[in-house]
Amino acid sequence: MKALVLEKQHELSLREIDLPLDVGATDVKIKIDTVGVCGSDVHYYTHGRIGSFVVEAPMVLGHEAAGTVVEVGSAVTSLKVGDRVCMEPGIPDLTSRASKLGLYNVDPSVVFWATPPVHGVLTPYVVHPAAFTFKLPDNVSFAEAAMVEPFAVGLQAAVKAKIQPGDTAVVTGAGPIGIMAALAALAGGCSRVIVSDLVDEKLAIAARYPGVTTVNIRREKLADAVAKATEGWGADVVLEASGAPQAYDGIQNVIRPGGCLVLIGMPIEPVKLDVSSIAAKEIRIETVFRYANVFDRALQMIASGKVDLKPLISETFPFEQSVAAFERAAQARPGDVKLQIKL
């Protein structure tokens, strides 16, 4: 099949490649309709690696996907041919200790699309376990369904934060995951979310949503803005979604005593945390790596109308222009949130 292949760092091609399409008893075959361009895909393109995951051989990109079932395995009863679906891209070992603890996202043996050496789904057809394939409600489009995967990251953060009704949350970083974390926090019960960033265009996109206020930290200190908004008490929850080492400087000053810090972004270098100040306020720290047991809930939140991700889709490219889509994503234009490719 034709696929978008990362040949090596900085080199993409749209070409034929042999990919397995054998449908096992518990699998389904899916005709891909829409795939989102994720920051991790772009990072592999521009840097050739993310941490210990290194691109050492040609790899098909893409893991945020939706499509239509065209074949089902002999043991599949939950899906049928013609069903519109989205797919959770990580396949864990369900017999592993991590999976038995409900932590399959950190299972060392998980097989995750477009993570070296595993091929992704920017190709016309894929085979996937039915257990990690979710039927779309009629009111959810393919474009929205391809956003379930990144929204699940934000929802995982909201779940880990243990948000209480009426909480005030702060999100540092107004990229795609930051905005989705803000929306998940609002849907999870927060009365308001303060989103910070350095770029006005990104903040303007976040500010379209009711309940979101923004702070440009080039012009105002985040701690001052939060203190003003909370009468000096601090935020109940801080969701760090930028991955910028600078975001950690003084972050404890933004959080109320007994509050929670959730780390979503992946810094590319070690960061410094003031542990003494964090301990003195008994701030709880949680971390996020992908998601577990929230994918179906993310889909239902979109279907219910509680979360509207359509405004975050900046542009859709045809499959034939996949390379151009990645070149555009690598430019990191301030007004872009999510680019998608339609097959």
Short mmCIF file of C-alpha atoms in Angstrom, two decimals:
data_model
loop_
_atom_site.label_atom_id
_atom_site.label_comp_id
_atom_site.label_asym_id
_atom_site.label_seq_id
_atom_site.Cartn_x
_atom_site.Cartn_y
_atom_site.Cartn_z
CA MET A 1 0.00 0.00 0.00
CA LYS A 2 0.96 3.62 -0.35
CA ALA A 3 1.93 5.24 2.93
CA LEU A 4 3.62 8.32 4.35
CA VAL A 5 7.04 6.98 5.32
CA LEU A 6 9.64 8.69 7.48
CA GLU A 7 12.76 7.39 5.76
CA LYS A 8 15.08 9.08 8.24
CA GLN A 9 15.36 12.40 10.03
CA HIS A 10 14.18 15.26 7.76
CA GLU A 11 13.20 12.90 4.93
CA LEU A 12 9.59 11.94 4.17
CA SER A 13 8.16 10.15 1.16
CA LEU A 14 4.73 9.02 0.01
CA ARG A 15 5.44 5.61 -1.46
CA GLU A 16 4.45 1.96 -1.64
CA ILE A 17 5.41 -0.21 1.35
CA ASP A 18 4.59 -3.76 2.41
CA LEU A 19 2.46 -3.76 5.57
CA PRO A 20 0.78 -6.77 7.22
CA LEU A 21 -3.00 -6.94 6.82
CA ASP A 22 -3.79 -10.40 8.19
CA VAL A 23 -7.01 -10.22 10.20
CA GLY A 24 -6.87 -12.37 13.34
CA ALA A 25 -9.90 -13.77 15.13
CA THR A 26 -10.16 -10.77 17.48
CA ASP A 27 -9.10 -8.10 14.96
CA VAL A 28 -10.84 -5.76 12.56
CA LYS A 29 -9.61 -4.30 9.29
CA ILE A 30 -10.23 -0.58 8.94
CA LYS A 31 -10.28 1.70 5.93
CA ILE A 32 -8.65 4.89 7.19
CA ASP A 33 -10.49 8.16 6.60
CA THR A 34 -8.78 10.86 8.68
CA VAL A 35 -5.45 11.05 10.53
CA GLY A 36 -4.27 13.88 12.77
CA VAL A 37 -0.71 15.18 12.66
CA CYS A 38 0.64 14.84 16.19
CA GLY A 39 3.55 16.69 17.74
CA SER A 40 5.31 13.38 18.32
CA ASP A 41 5.07 12.56 14.60
CA VAL A 42 6.60 15.93 13.80
CA HIS A 43 9.29 15.44 16.45
CA TYR A 44 10.37 12.15 14.85
CA TYR A 45 10.48 13.96 11.51
CA THR A 46 12.55 16.90 12.76
CA HIS A 47 14.70 15.21 15.43
CA GLY A 48 14.69 11.53 14.50
CA ARG A 49 14.02 10.46 18.07
CA ILE A 50 12.05 11.05 21.24
CA GLY A 51 14.08 10.04 24.26
CA SER A 52 15.06 6.39 23.90
CA PHE A 53 12.78 5.88 20.87
CA VAL A 54 15.01 6.33 17.83
CA VAL A 55 14.06 6.09 14.15
CA GLU A 56 16.57 3.55 12.84
CA ALA A 57 14.57 2.25 9.86
CA PRO A 58 11.82 3.61 7.59
CA MET A 59 8.59 4.04 9.58
CA VAL A 60 5.02 4.92 8.60
CA LEU A 61 3.79 7.91 10.61
CA GLY A 62 0.40 8.68 12.16
CA HIS A 63 -1.54 7.45 15.20
CA GLU A 64 -4.57 9.75 15.60
CA ALA A 65 -7.03 8.03 13.31
CA ALA A 66 -10.62 7.22 12.39
CA GLY A 67 -12.14 5.12 9.63
CA THR A 68 -14.62 2.43 8.64
CA VAL A 69 -14.58 -1.30 9.43
CA VAL A 70 -14.30 -3.36 6.24
CA GLU A 71 -13.61 -6.81 7.72
CA VAL A 72 -14.04 -8.45 11.13
CA GLY A 73 -12.32 -11.44 12.72
CA SER A 74 -14.24 -14.62 13.42
CA ALA A 75 -14.49 -13.93 17.16
CA VAL A 76 -15.50 -10.26 16.93
CA THR A 77 -19.05 -9.51 18.07
CA SER A 78 -18.78 -5.85 19.11
CA LEU A 79 -18.26 -4.44 15.62
CA LYS A 80 -19.50 -5.13 12.11
CA VAL A 81 -18.57 -4.17 8.56
CA GLY A 82 -19.60 -0.58 7.88
CA ASP A 83 -19.17 0.67 11.44
CA ARG A 84 -17.46 4.04 11.70
CA VAL A 85 -14.71 3.85 14.34
CA CYS A 86 -11.74 5.44 16.01
CA MET A 87 -8.83 3.48 17.37
CA GLU A 88 -6.79 3.59 20.55
CA PRO A 89 -3.30 3.30 19.08
CA GLY A 90 -1.52 1.41 21.87
CA ILE A 91 -1.83 -2.36 22.13
CA PRO A 92 -0.71 -3.65 25.55
CA ASP A 93 -0.05 -7.15 26.75
CA LEU A 94 -3.25 -7.73 28.70
CA THR A 95 -1.52 -10.45 30.76
CA SER A 96 1.22 -8.12 31.99
CA ARG A 97 1.48 -6.92 35.58
CA ALA A 98 0.96 -3.31 34.44
CA SER A 99 -2.25 -4.22 32.62
CA LYS A 100 -3.58 -6.17 35.59
CA LEU A 101 -3.06 -3.04 37.70
CA GLY A 102 -4.99 -0.98 35.15
CA LEU A 103 -1.79 0.78 34.05
CA TYR A 104 -1.50 -0.64 30.57
CA ASN A 105 -0.23 2.70 29.22
CA VAL A 106 3.05 2.12 31.06
CA ASP A 107 3.32 -1.55 30.07
CA PRO A 108 6.91 -1.89 28.76
CA SER A 109 5.68 -4.26 26.06
CA VAL A 110 2.97 -1.95 24.66
CA VAL A 111 2.92 -1.71 20.86
CA PHE A 112 2.07 1.87 19.90
CA TRP A 113 1.51 3.13 16.36
CA ALA A 114 4.26 5.35 14.92
CA THR A 115 6.64 4.69 17.79
CA PRO A 116 9.87 3.12 16.50
CA PRO A 117 9.96 0.45 15.23
CA VAL A 118 6.14 0.17 14.98
CA HIS A 119 4.48 1.50 11.81
CA GLY A 120 1.69 4.07 12.05
CA VAL A 121 -1.53 4.47 10.10
CA LEU A 122 -1.00 7.07 7.39
CA THR A 123 -1.93 4.42 4.85
CA PRO A 124 -5.29 3.31 3.38
CA TYR A 125 -5.91 0.22 5.54
CA VAL A 126 -4.87 -1.07 8.96
CA VAL A 127 -5.63 -4.08 11.14
CA HIS A 128 -6.28 -3.48 14.83
CA PRO A 129 -7.67 -5.37 17.84
CA ALA A 130 -11.42 -4.93 18.17
CA ALA A 131 -10.95 -4.40 21.92
CA PHE A 132 -9.18 -1.10 21.18
CA THR A 133 -11.51 -0.02 18.37
CA PHE A 134 -14.51 2.15 19.28
CA LYS A 135 -17.72 2.63 17.31
CA LEU A 136 -18.56 6.28 16.65
CA PRO A 137 -21.89 7.79 17.64
CA ASP A 138 -23.74 9.07 14.58
CA ASN A 139 -23.16 12.72 15.50
CA VAL A 140 -19.35 12.40 15.67
CA SER A 141 -17.53 13.10 12.40
CA PHE A 142 -14.35 11.38 11.27
CA ALA A 143 -12.48 14.65 11.85
CA GLU A 144 -13.69 14.82 15.45
CA ALA A 145 -13.02 11.11 15.95
CA ALA A 146 -9.40 11.59 14.91
CA MET A 147 -9.16 14.09 17.79
CA VAL A 148 -10.20 11.55 20.43
CA GLU A 149 -6.62 10.32 20.82
CA PRO A 150 -5.05 13.67 21.78
CA PHE A 151 -8.10 14.61 23.85
CA ALA A 152 -7.62 11.37 25.81
CA VAL A 153 -4.26 12.74 26.99
CA GLY A 154 -5.98 15.82 28.39
CA LEU A 155 -8.68 13.68 29.96
CA GLN A 156 -6.05 11.44 31.57
CA ALA A 157 -4.56 14.57 33.14
CA ALA A 158 -7.95 15.68 34.46
CA VAL A 159 -8.57 12.23 35.93
CA LYS A 160 -5.14 12.14 37.59
CA ALA A 161 -5.78 15.60 39.06
CA LYS A 162 -8.92 14.34 40.86
CA ILE A 163 -10.75 17.55 40.04
CA GLN A 164 -13.55 18.61 42.37
CA PRO A 165 -16.60 20.63 41.24
CA GLY A 166 -15.80 24.33 41.32
CA ASP A 167 -12.02 23.94 41.22
CA THR A 168 -9.80 26.54 39.58
CA ALA A 169 -7.24 25.05 37.22
CA VAL A 170 -4.19 26.50 35.53
CA VAL A 171 -2.83 25.07 32.27
CA THR A 172 0.69 26.06 31.26
CA GLY A 173 1.07 25.82 27.49
CA ALA A 174 -1.63 26.58 24.91
CA GLY A 175 -0.67 23.96 22.35
CA PRO A 176 -3.09 21.23 21.25
CA ILE A 177 -2.65 19.14 24.41
CA GLY A 178 -2.79 22.19 26.66
CA ILE A 179 -6.08 23.37 25.19
CA MET A 180 -7.52 19.86 25.35
CA ALA A 181 -6.42 19.55 28.98
CA ALA A 182 -8.20 22.83 29.69
CA LEU A 183 -11.39 21.54 28.05
CA ALA A 184 -11.14 18.26 29.96
CA ALA A 185 -10.72 20.19 33.21
CA LEU A 186 -13.82 22.27 32.50
CA ALA A 187 -15.85 19.23 31.52
CA GLY A 188 -14.58 17.48 34.67
CA GLY A 189 -16.01 20.14 36.96
CA CYS A 190 -13.63 23.11 37.06
CA SER A 191 -15.42 26.45 37.28
CA ARG A 192 -12.63 28.18 35.38
CA VAL A 193 -9.30 27.48 33.74
CA ILE A 194 -6.45 29.95 33.37
CA VAL A 195 -4.25 29.14 30.36
CA SER A 196 -0.77 30.62 30.02
CA ASP A 197 1.56 30.83 27.05
CA LEU A 198 4.02 33.15 25.32
CA VAL A 199 2.10 33.45 22.03
CA ASP A 200 -0.99 35.64 21.68
CA GLU A 201 -2.35 33.68 18.71
CA LYS A 202 -2.44 30.46 20.72
CA LEU A 203 -4.01 32.17 23.70
CA ALA A 204 -6.68 33.69 21.47
CA ILE A 205 -7.70 30.19 20.35
CA ALA A 206 -7.96 29.00 23.96
CA ALA A 207 -9.94 32.10 24.94
CA ARG A 208 -12.72 31.20 22.49
CA TYR A 209 -14.00 28.69 25.02
CA PRO A 210 -16.30 29.86 27.85
CA GLY A 211 -14.64 29.39 31.21
CA VAL A 212 -11.12 29.96 29.88
CA THR A 213 -9.11 33.07 30.67
CA THR A 214 -5.57 33.60 29.42
CA VAL A 215 -2.26 35.03 30.57
CA ASN A 216 0.62 35.97 28.30
CA ILE A 217 3.64 35.36 30.51
CA ARG A 218 5.76 37.70 28.41
CA ARG A 219 3.72 40.54 29.90
CA GLU A 220 2.52 39.24 33.25
CA LYS A 221 3.81 36.78 35.82
CA LEU A 222 1.60 33.73 36.03
CA ALA A 223 1.80 33.65 39.83
CA ASP A 224 0.59 37.27 40.00
CA ALA A 225 -2.34 36.58 37.66
CA VAL A 226 -3.39 33.50 39.62
CA ALA A 227 -3.05 35.29 42.95
CA LYS A 228 -5.28 38.07 41.66
CA ALA A 229 -7.88 35.62 40.35
CA THR A 230 -7.94 33.53 43.55
CA GLU A 231 -7.51 36.29 46.15
CA GLY A 232 -4.03 35.03 46.95
CA TRP A 233 -5.06 31.42 47.62
CA GLY A 234 -3.71 29.77 44.46
CA ALA A 235 -5.02 27.29 41.93
CA ASP A 236 -6.45 23.95 43.01
CA VAL A 237 -4.85 22.20 40.06
CA VAL A 238 -1.98 23.04 37.69
CA LEU A 239 -1.65 21.05 34.48
CA GLU A 240 1.82 21.56 32.97
CA ALA A 241 1.42 20.95 29.23
CA SER A 242 4.24 22.98 27.68
CA GLY A 243 7.20 20.72 28.34
CA ALA A 244 9.29 23.89 28.73
CA PRO A 245 11.86 23.69 31.55
CA GLN A 246 11.14 27.36 32.37
CA ALA A 247 7.56 26.43 33.26
CA TYR A 248 8.84 24.72 36.42
CA ASP A 249 10.46 27.86 37.81
CA GLY A 250 8.33 28.92 40.75
CA ILE A 251 5.43 26.71 39.73
CA GLN A 252 4.78 25.89 43.39
CA ASN A 253 3.82 29.54 43.91
CA VAL A 254 0.84 29.10 41.58
CA ILE A 255 -0.66 26.18 43.52
CA ARG A 256 -2.71 26.42 46.71
CA PRO A 257 -1.72 24.45 49.83
CA GLY A 258 -2.72 20.85 49.29
CA GLY A 259 -3.22 21.42 45.56
CA CYS A 260 -2.13 19.21 42.71
CA LEU A 261 0.50 19.51 39.98
CA VAL A 262 0.01 17.26 36.94
CA LEU A 263 2.99 16.90 34.59
CA ILE A 264 1.88 16.30 30.98
CA GLY A 265 4.59 17.92 28.86
CA MET A 266 7.86 16.07 28.28
CA PRO A 267 10.86 18.38 28.86
CA ILE A 268 13.82 17.61 26.62
CA GLU A 269 16.22 18.31 29.48
CA PRO A 270 16.20 17.89 33.28
CA VAL A 271 14.20 20.47 35.22
CA LYS A 272 14.55 21.94 38.71
CA LEU A 273 11.78 21.71 41.28
CA ASP A 274 11.78 23.46 44.65
CA VAL A 275 11.00 20.32 46.64
CA SER A 276 11.15 22.06 50.02
CA SER A 277 8.47 24.58 49.04
CA ILE A 278 6.38 21.85 47.44
CA ALA A 279 6.61 19.70 50.56
CA ALA A 280 5.78 22.65 52.83
CA LYS A 281 2.49 23.08 50.96
CA GLU A 282 1.90 19.31 50.64
CA ILE A 283 1.42 19.69 46.90
CA ARG A 284 0.52 16.40 45.25
CA ILE A 285 2.41 15.61 42.02
CA GLU A 286 0.96 13.37 39.33
CA THR A 287 2.40 12.40 35.95
CA VAL A 288 0.82 11.53 32.62
CA PHE A 289 2.10 9.17 29.96
CA ARG A 290 -0.49 8.76 27.19
CA TYR A 291 -3.68 7.43 28.87
CA ALA A 292 -5.39 4.34 30.22
CA ASN A 293 -9.08 3.46 30.48
CA VAL A 294 -10.31 6.85 29.28
CA PHE A 295 -10.46 6.52 25.48
CA ASP A 296 -14.13 5.51 25.36
CA ARG A 297 -15.00 8.25 27.84
CA ALA A 298 -13.18 10.83 25.73
CA LEU A 299 -15.28 9.78 22.73
CA GLN A 300 -18.53 10.00 24.71
CA MET A 301 -17.64 13.48 26.04
CA ILE A 302 -17.23 14.69 22.46
CA ALA A 303 -20.47 12.99 21.40
CA SER A 304 -22.37 14.58 24.30
CA GLY A 305 -21.39 18.08 23.24
CA LYS A 306 -19.58 18.80 26.50
CA VAL A 307 -16.36 19.13 24.54
CA ASP A 308 -16.21 20.78 21.11
CA LEU A 309 -12.92 20.13 19.34
CA LYS A 310 -13.98 21.26 15.86
CA PRO A 311 -12.57 24.81 16.31
CA LEU A 312 -9.13 23.31 16.90
CA ILE A 313 -8.83 21.82 13.40
CA SER A 314 -6.73 24.39 11.55
CA GLU A 315 -6.53 22.76 8.12
CA THR A 316 -7.13 19.43 6.40
CA PHE A 317 -4.79 18.14 3.69
CA PRO A 318 -5.49 15.42 1.11
CA PHE A 319 -3.39 12.26 1.45
CA GLU A 320 -1.40 13.23 -1.66
CA GLN A 321 -0.21 16.33 0.20
CA SER A 322 0.89 14.51 3.34
CA VAL A 323 4.49 15.67 3.04
CA ALA A 324 3.31 19.27 2.73
CA ALA A 325 1.15 18.78 5.84
CA PHE A 326 4.20 17.72 7.84
CA GLU A 327 6.31 20.53 6.48
CA ARG A 328 3.57 22.93 7.57
CA ALA A 329 3.39 21.32 11.02
CA ALA A 330 7.16 21.59 11.41
CA GLN A 331 6.86 25.36 10.91
CA ALA A 332 4.86 25.53 14.17
CA ARG A 333 2.74 28.42 12.97
CA PRO A 334 1.26 30.30 15.95
CA GLY A 335 -2.31 30.02 14.63
CA ASP A 336 -2.18 26.28 13.96
CA VAL A 337 -3.56 23.86 16.52
CA LYS A 338 -4.36 20.60 14.74
CA LEU A 339 -3.61 19.69 11.14
CA GLN A 340 -5.30 16.64 9.68
CA ILE A 341 -4.84 14.43 6.62
CA LYS A 342 -7.84 12.92 4.85
CA LEU A 343 -7.36 9.71 2.95
#
